[in-house]
Short mmCIF file of C-alpha atoms in Angstrom, two decimals:
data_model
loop_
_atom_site.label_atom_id
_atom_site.label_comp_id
_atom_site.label_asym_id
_atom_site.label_seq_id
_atom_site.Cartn_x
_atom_site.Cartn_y
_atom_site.Cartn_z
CA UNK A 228 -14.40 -44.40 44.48
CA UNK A 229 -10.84 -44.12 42.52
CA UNK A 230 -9.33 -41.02 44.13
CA UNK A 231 -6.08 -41.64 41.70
CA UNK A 232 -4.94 -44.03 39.26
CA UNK A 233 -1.44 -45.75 38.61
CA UNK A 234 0.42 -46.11 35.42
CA UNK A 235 0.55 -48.86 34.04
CA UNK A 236 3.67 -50.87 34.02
CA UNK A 237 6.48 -49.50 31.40
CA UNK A 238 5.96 -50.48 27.62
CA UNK A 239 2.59 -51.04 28.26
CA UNK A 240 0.98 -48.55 26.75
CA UNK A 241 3.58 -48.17 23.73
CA UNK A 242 -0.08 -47.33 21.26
CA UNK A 243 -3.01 -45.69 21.97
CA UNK A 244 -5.08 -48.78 21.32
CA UNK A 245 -2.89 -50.61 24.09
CA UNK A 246 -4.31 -47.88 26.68
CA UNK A 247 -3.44 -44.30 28.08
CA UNK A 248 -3.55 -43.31 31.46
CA UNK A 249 -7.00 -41.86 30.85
CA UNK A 250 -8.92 -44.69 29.51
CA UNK A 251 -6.83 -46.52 32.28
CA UNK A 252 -8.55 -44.07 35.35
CA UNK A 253 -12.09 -44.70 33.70
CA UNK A 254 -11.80 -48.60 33.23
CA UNK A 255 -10.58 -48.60 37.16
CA UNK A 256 -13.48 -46.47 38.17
CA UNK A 257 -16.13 -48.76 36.48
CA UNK A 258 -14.69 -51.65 37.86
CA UNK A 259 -15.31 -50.13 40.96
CA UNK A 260 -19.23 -49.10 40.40
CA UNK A 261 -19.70 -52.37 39.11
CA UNK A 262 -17.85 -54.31 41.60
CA UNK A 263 -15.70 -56.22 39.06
CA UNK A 264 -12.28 -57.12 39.15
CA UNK A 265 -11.69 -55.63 35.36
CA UNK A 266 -13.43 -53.25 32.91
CA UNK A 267 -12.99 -52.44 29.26
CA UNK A 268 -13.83 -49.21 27.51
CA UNK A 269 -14.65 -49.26 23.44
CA UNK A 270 -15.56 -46.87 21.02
CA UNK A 271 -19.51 -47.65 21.50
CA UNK A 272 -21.61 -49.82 22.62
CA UNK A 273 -21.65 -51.95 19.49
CA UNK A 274 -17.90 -52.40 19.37
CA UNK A 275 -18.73 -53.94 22.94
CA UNK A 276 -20.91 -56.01 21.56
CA UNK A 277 -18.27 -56.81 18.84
CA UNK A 278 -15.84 -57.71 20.86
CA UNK A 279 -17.56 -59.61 23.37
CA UNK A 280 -19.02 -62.23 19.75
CA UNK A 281 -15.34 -62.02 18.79
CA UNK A 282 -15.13 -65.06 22.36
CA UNK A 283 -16.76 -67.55 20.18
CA UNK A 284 -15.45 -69.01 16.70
CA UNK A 285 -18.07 -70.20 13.64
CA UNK A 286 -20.43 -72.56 14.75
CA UNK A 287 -21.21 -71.35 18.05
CA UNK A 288 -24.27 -70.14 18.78
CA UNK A 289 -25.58 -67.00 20.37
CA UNK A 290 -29.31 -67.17 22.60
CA UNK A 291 -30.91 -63.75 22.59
CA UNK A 292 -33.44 -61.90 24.16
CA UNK A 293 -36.24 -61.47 21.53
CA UNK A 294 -36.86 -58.16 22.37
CA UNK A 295 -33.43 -55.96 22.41
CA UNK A 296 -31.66 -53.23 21.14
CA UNK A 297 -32.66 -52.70 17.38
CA UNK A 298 -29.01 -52.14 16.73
CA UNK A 299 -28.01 -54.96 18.61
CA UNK A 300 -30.72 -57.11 17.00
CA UNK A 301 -29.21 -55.96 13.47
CA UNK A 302 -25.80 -56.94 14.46
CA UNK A 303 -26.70 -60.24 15.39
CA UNK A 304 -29.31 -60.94 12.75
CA UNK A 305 -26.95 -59.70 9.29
CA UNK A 306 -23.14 -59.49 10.16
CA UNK A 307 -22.62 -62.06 13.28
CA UNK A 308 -24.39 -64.82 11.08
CA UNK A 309 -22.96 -63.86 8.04
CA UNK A 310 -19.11 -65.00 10.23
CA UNK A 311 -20.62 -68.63 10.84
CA UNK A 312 -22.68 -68.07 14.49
CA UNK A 313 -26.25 -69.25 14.63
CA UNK A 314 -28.58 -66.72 16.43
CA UNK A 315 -31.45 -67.61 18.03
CA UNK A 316 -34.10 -65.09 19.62
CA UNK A 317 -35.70 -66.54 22.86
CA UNK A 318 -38.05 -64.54 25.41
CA UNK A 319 -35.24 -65.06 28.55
CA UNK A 320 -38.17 -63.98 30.59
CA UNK A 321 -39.84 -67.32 30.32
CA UNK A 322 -36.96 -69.34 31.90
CA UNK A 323 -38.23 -72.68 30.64
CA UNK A 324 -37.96 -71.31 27.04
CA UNK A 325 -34.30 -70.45 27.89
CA UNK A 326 -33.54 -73.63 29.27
CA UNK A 327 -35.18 -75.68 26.17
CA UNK A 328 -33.23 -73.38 23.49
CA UNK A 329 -29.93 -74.43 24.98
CA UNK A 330 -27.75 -77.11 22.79
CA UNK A 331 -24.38 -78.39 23.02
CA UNK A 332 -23.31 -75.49 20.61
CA UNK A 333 -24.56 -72.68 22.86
CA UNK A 334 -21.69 -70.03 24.23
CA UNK A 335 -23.39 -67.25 24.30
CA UNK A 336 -26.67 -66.08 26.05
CA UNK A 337 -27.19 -61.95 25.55
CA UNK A 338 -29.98 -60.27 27.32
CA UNK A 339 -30.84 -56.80 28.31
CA UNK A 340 -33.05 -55.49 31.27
CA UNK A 341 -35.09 -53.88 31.12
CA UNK A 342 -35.63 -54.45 27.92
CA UNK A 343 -35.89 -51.75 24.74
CA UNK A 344 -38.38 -50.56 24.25
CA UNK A 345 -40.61 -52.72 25.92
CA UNK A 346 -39.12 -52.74 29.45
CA UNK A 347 -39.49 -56.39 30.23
CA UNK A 348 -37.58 -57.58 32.95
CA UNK A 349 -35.23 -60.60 32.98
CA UNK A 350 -34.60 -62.00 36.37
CA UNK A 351 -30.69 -62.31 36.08
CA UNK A 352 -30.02 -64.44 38.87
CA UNK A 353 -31.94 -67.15 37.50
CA UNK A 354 -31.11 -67.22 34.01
CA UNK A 355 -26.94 -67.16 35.49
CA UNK A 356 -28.42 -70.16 37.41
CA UNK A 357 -29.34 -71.84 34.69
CA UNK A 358 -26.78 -71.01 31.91
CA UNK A 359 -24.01 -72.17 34.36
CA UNK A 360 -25.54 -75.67 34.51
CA UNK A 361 -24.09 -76.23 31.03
CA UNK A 362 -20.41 -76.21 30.60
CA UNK A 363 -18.45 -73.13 28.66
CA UNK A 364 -21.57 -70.88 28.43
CA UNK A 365 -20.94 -67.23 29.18
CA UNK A 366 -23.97 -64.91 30.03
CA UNK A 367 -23.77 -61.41 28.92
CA UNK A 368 -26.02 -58.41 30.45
CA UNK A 369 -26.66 -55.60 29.02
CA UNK A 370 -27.17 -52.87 31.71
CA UNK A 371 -27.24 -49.49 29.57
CA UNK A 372 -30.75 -48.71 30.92
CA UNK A 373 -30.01 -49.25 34.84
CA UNK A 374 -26.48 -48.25 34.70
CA UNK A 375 -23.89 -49.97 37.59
CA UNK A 376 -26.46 -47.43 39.81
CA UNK A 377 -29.49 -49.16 40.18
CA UNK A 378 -28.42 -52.49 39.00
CA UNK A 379 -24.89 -55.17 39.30
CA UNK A 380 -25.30 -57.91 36.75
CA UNK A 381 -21.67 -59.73 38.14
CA UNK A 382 -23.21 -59.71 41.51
CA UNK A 383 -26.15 -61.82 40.12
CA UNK A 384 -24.54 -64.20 38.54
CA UNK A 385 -23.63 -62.78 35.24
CA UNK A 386 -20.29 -63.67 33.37
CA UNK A 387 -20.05 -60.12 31.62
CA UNK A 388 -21.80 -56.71 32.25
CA UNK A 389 -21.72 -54.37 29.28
CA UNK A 390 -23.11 -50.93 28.53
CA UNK A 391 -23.26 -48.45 25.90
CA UNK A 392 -22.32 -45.75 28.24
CA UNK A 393 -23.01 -43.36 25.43
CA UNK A 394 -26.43 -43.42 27.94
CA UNK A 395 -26.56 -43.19 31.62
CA UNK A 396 -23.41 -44.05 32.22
CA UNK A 397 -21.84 -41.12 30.76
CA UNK A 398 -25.01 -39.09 31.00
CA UNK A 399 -24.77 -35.84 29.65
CA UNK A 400 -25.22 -36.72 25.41
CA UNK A 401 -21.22 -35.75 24.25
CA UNK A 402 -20.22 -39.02 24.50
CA UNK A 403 -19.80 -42.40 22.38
CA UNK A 404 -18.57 -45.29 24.17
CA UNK A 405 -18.98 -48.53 24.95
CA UNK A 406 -17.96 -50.24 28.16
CA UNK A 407 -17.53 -54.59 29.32
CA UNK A 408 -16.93 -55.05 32.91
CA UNK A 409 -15.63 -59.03 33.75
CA UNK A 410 -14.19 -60.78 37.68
CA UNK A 411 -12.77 -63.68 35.79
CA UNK A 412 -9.01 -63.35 35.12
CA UNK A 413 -9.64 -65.74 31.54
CA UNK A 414 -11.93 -64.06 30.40
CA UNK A 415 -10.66 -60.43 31.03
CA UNK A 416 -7.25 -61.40 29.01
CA UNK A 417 -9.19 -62.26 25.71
CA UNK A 418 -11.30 -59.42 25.79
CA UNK A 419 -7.89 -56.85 26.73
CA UNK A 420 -6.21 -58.51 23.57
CA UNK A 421 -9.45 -58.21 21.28
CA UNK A 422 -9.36 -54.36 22.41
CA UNK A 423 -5.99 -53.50 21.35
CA UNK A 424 -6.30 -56.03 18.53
CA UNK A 425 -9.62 -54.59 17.26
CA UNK A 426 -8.43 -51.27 17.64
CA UNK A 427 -12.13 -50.14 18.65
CA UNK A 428 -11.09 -47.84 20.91
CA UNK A 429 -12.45 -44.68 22.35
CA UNK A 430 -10.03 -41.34 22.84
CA UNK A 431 -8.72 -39.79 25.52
CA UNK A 432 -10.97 -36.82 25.73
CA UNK A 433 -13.85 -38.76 25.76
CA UNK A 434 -12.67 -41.39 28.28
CA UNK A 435 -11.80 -37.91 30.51
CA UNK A 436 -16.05 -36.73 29.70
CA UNK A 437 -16.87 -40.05 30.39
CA UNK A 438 -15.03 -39.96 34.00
CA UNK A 439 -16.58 -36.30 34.67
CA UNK A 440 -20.25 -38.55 33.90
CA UNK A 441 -19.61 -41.03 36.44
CA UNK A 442 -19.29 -38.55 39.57
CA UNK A 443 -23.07 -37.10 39.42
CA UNK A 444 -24.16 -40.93 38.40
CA UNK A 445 -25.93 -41.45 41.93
CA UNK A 446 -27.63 -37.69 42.04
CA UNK A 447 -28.41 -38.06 38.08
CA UNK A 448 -30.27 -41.82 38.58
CA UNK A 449 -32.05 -40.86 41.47
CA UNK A 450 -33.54 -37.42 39.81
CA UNK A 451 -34.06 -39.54 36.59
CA UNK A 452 -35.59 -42.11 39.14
CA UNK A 453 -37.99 -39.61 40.51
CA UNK A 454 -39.00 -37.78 37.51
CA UNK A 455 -39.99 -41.09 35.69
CA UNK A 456 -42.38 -42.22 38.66
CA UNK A 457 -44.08 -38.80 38.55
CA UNK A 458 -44.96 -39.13 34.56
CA UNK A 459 -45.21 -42.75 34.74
CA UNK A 460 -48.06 -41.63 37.77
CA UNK A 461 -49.57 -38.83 35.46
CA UNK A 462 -49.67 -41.11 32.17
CA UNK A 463 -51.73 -44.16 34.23
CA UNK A 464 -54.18 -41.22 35.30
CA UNK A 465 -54.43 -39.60 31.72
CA UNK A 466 -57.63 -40.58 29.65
CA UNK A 467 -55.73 -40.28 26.67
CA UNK A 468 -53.14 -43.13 27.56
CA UNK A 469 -53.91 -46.75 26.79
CA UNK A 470 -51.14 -48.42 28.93
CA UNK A 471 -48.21 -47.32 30.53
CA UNK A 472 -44.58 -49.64 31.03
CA UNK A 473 -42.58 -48.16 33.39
CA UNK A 474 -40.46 -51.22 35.86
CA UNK A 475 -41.03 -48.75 38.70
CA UNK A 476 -44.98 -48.95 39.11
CA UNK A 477 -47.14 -51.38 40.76
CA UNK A 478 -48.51 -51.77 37.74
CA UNK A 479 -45.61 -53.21 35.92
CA UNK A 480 -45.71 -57.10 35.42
CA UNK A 481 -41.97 -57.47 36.86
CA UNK A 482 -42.39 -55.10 39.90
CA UNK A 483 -41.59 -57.70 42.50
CA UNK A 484 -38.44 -58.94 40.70
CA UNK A 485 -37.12 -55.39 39.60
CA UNK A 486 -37.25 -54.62 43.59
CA UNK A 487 -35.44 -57.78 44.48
CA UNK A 488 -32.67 -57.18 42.16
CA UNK A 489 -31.83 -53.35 41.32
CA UNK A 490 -32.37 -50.51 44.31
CA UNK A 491 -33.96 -48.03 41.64
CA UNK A 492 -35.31 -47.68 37.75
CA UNK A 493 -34.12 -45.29 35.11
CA UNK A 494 -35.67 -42.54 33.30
CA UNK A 495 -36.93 -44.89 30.52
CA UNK A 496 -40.32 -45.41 30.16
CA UNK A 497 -42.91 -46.34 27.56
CA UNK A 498 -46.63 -45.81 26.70
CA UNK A 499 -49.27 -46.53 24.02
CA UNK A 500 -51.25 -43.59 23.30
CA UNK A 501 -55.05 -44.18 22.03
CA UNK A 502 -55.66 -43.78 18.05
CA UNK A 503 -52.78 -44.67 15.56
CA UNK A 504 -50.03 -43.72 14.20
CA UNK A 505 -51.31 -40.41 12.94
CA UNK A 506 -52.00 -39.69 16.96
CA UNK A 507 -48.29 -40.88 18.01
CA UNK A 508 -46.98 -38.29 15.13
CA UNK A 509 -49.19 -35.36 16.16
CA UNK A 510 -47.67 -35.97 20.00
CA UNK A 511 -44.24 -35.99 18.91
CA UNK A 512 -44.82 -32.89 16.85
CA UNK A 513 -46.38 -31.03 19.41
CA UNK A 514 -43.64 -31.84 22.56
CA UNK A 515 -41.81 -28.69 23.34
CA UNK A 516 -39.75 -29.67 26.66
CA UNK A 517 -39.50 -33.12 25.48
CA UNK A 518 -37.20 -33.48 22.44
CA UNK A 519 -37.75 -35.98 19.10
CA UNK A 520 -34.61 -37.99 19.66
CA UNK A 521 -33.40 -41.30 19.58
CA UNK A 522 -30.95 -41.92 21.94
CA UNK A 523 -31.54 -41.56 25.87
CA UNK A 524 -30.20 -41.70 29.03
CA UNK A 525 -28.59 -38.12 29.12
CA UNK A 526 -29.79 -34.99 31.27
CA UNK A 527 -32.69 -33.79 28.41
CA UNK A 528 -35.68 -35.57 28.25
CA UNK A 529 -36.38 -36.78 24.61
CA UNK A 530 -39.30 -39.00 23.07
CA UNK A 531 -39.29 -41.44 20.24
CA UNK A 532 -41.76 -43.44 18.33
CA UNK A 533 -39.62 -47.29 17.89
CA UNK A 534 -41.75 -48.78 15.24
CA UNK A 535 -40.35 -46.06 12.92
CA UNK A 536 -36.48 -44.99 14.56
CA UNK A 537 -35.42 -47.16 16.96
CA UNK A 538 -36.66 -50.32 15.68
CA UNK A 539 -37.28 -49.85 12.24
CA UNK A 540 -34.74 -52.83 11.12
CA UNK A 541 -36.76 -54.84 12.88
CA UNK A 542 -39.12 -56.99 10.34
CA UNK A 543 -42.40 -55.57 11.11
CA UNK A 544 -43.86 -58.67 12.08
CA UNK A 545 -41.53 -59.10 14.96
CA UNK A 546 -41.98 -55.82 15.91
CA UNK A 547 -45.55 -56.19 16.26
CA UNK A 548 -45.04 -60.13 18.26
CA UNK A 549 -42.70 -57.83 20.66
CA UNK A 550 -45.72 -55.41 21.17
CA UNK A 551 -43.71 -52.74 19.13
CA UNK A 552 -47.02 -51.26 18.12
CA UNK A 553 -47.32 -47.76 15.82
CA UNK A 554 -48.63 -46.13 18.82
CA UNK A 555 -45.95 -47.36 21.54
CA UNK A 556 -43.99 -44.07 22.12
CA UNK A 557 -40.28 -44.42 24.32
CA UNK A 558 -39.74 -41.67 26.64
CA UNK A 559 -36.39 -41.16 27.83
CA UNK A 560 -36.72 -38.44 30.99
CA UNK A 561 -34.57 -36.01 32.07
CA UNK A 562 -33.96 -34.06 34.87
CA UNK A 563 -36.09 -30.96 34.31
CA UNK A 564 -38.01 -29.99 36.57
CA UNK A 565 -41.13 -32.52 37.40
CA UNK A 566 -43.90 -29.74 36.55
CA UNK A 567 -42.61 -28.53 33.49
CA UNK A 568 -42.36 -32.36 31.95
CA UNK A 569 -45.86 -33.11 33.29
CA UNK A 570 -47.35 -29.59 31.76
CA UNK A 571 -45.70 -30.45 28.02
CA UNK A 572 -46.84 -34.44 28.41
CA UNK A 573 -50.33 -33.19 28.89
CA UNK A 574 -50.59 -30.73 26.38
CA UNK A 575 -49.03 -32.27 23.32
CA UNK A 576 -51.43 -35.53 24.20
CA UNK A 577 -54.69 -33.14 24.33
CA UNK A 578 -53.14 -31.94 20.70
CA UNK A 579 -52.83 -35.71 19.39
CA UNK A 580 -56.15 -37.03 21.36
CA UNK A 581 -58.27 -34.11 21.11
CA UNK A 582 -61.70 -35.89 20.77
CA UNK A 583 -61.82 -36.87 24.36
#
């Protein structure tokens, strides 16, 4: 990894928003994990997101996954169209929908995988494969849920791996920050004058957190790795359960593809409890090791019902298209130990389901 970092050249870092040696260590170190020539650190995730839309000019138009990121879905859907792009949602894990959603004004194509909530996985090499058969079309990955751990978006094909490494990346839930990690030279000049120009910046002390993250990022995937597989294993067992979604099982549509491109799965996984939504509240009252959060990704496991937090700017009836039901409940798990998640899983859902 980056044992030490150089200065950057004198004058160069004249204003914080131009970069400080900090910021400077942790955009060298990501580079590395993600095996990029360049990477970018912003004040979250969104202001990634910002700056990446900030590429393309009015009349452009953005192709993205149908099922995302509710705050990235609420970006594109009222501020990004409201500056002249045209958005257009498209399930990228149907490749022939992809390819017939692509016009001569397309610059953009955004996806995430696995997907959130729904953990649908979008085989990056071939939608890169595709894209790049049209000139001047980037393709953007959002890897918050793998992190550069389990999963290298650049090596498959993509143009521009982001995170919010308020998640995985950084890992431990003190931390807001978004991160863009490019190999072309073009592309990685825009995007360093849209940072200082943007001014959405993160600070120091949270570049320097962000840097303590990344060295337990192998140990923290793999225990968030193995923890997920034993619930994800309980939950398919459990009466209670109607389906589980978890990219690590057999079970799992995608399995095949999520072993040919990442080397592990994250703590995220998702399940539709029997009854309604009066059942899915009772569980999330009842959790005790668990906690009712909505973010993820750091060492405490937390649970969240999307149809209500996550996703609630979502119009209902694209929530419910997506399969963002009232009973699909997120789980985001931590690195507690495996009996004590498994003991509080079974009895807050024997306190929701309690007729069976």
């Amino acid at each position: 990894a980056v044992k030490h970092c150089e200065l950057l050249a004198p004058g160069s870092q004249h204003k914080l928003r131009c970069g400080n040696p900090t910021r400077t260590c942790l955009e060298k170190a990501v580079a590395v994990l993600d095996g990029a020539k360049y990477s970018l650190a912003y004040a979250s995730g969104l202001a990634a997101t910002l700056n990446i839309t900030h590429l393309l000019k009015a009349g452009d138009t953005i192709i993205c996954m149908d099922d995302v990121y509710g705050g990235t879905n609420r970006y594109f859907q009222q501020i990004a169209v409201k500056m002249g792009l045209k958005v257009i949602f498209v399930d990228c894990t149907k490749l022939k929908c992809l390819e017939a959603a692509i016009t001569p004004e397309t610059k953009l194509v955004w996806i995430e995988t696995p997907t959130n909530p729904t953990l649908k996985v979008i085989d990056i090499q071939g939608c890169a494969d595709l894209v790049h058969k049209h000139k001047d079309i980037l393709l953007a990955v959002d890897n918050s849920f793998m992190s550069a751990c389990f999963q290298r978006p650049l090596s498959l094909g993509a143009d521009i791996c982001m995170y919010s490494a308020t998640k995985y990346m950084n890992g431990h839930s003190d931390v807001v920050m978004g991160l863009v990690s490019v190999n072309r030279d073009d592309l990685y000049e825009r995007l360093k004058f849209l940072q200082g120009s943007l001014g959405a910046i993160p600070s120091p002390f949270d570049c320097y957190l962000c840097n303590r993250g990344l060295k337990t990022l192998q140990l923290r995937m793999n225990q968030h790795f193995h923890n997920a597989l034993a619930v994800g294993r309980f939950l398919e067992s459990n009466p209670r359960v109607e389906k589980v979604v978890y990219p690590g099982l057999p079970s799992h549509p995608q399995h095949e593809l999520v072993k040919r491109q990442c080397t592990g799965c994250p703590g995220m996984l998702s399940f539709y409890i029997k009854g309604n939504l009066k059942h899915a509240t009772i569980f999330l009252k009842s959790i005790k090791v668990f906690t009712l959060a909505e973010s993820l990704g750091g060492y405490e496991s937390l649970a969240e019902l999307p149809a209500v937090m996550t996703h609630a700017s979502v119009p209902k009836e694209d929530r419910e298209a997506l399969g963002i039901s009232d009973t699909l409940i997120r789980l985001s798990i931590g690195l507690e130990d495996e009996e004590d998640l498994l003991e509080d899983l079974d009895q807050a859902l024997k306190a929701a389901v309690s007729w069976l």
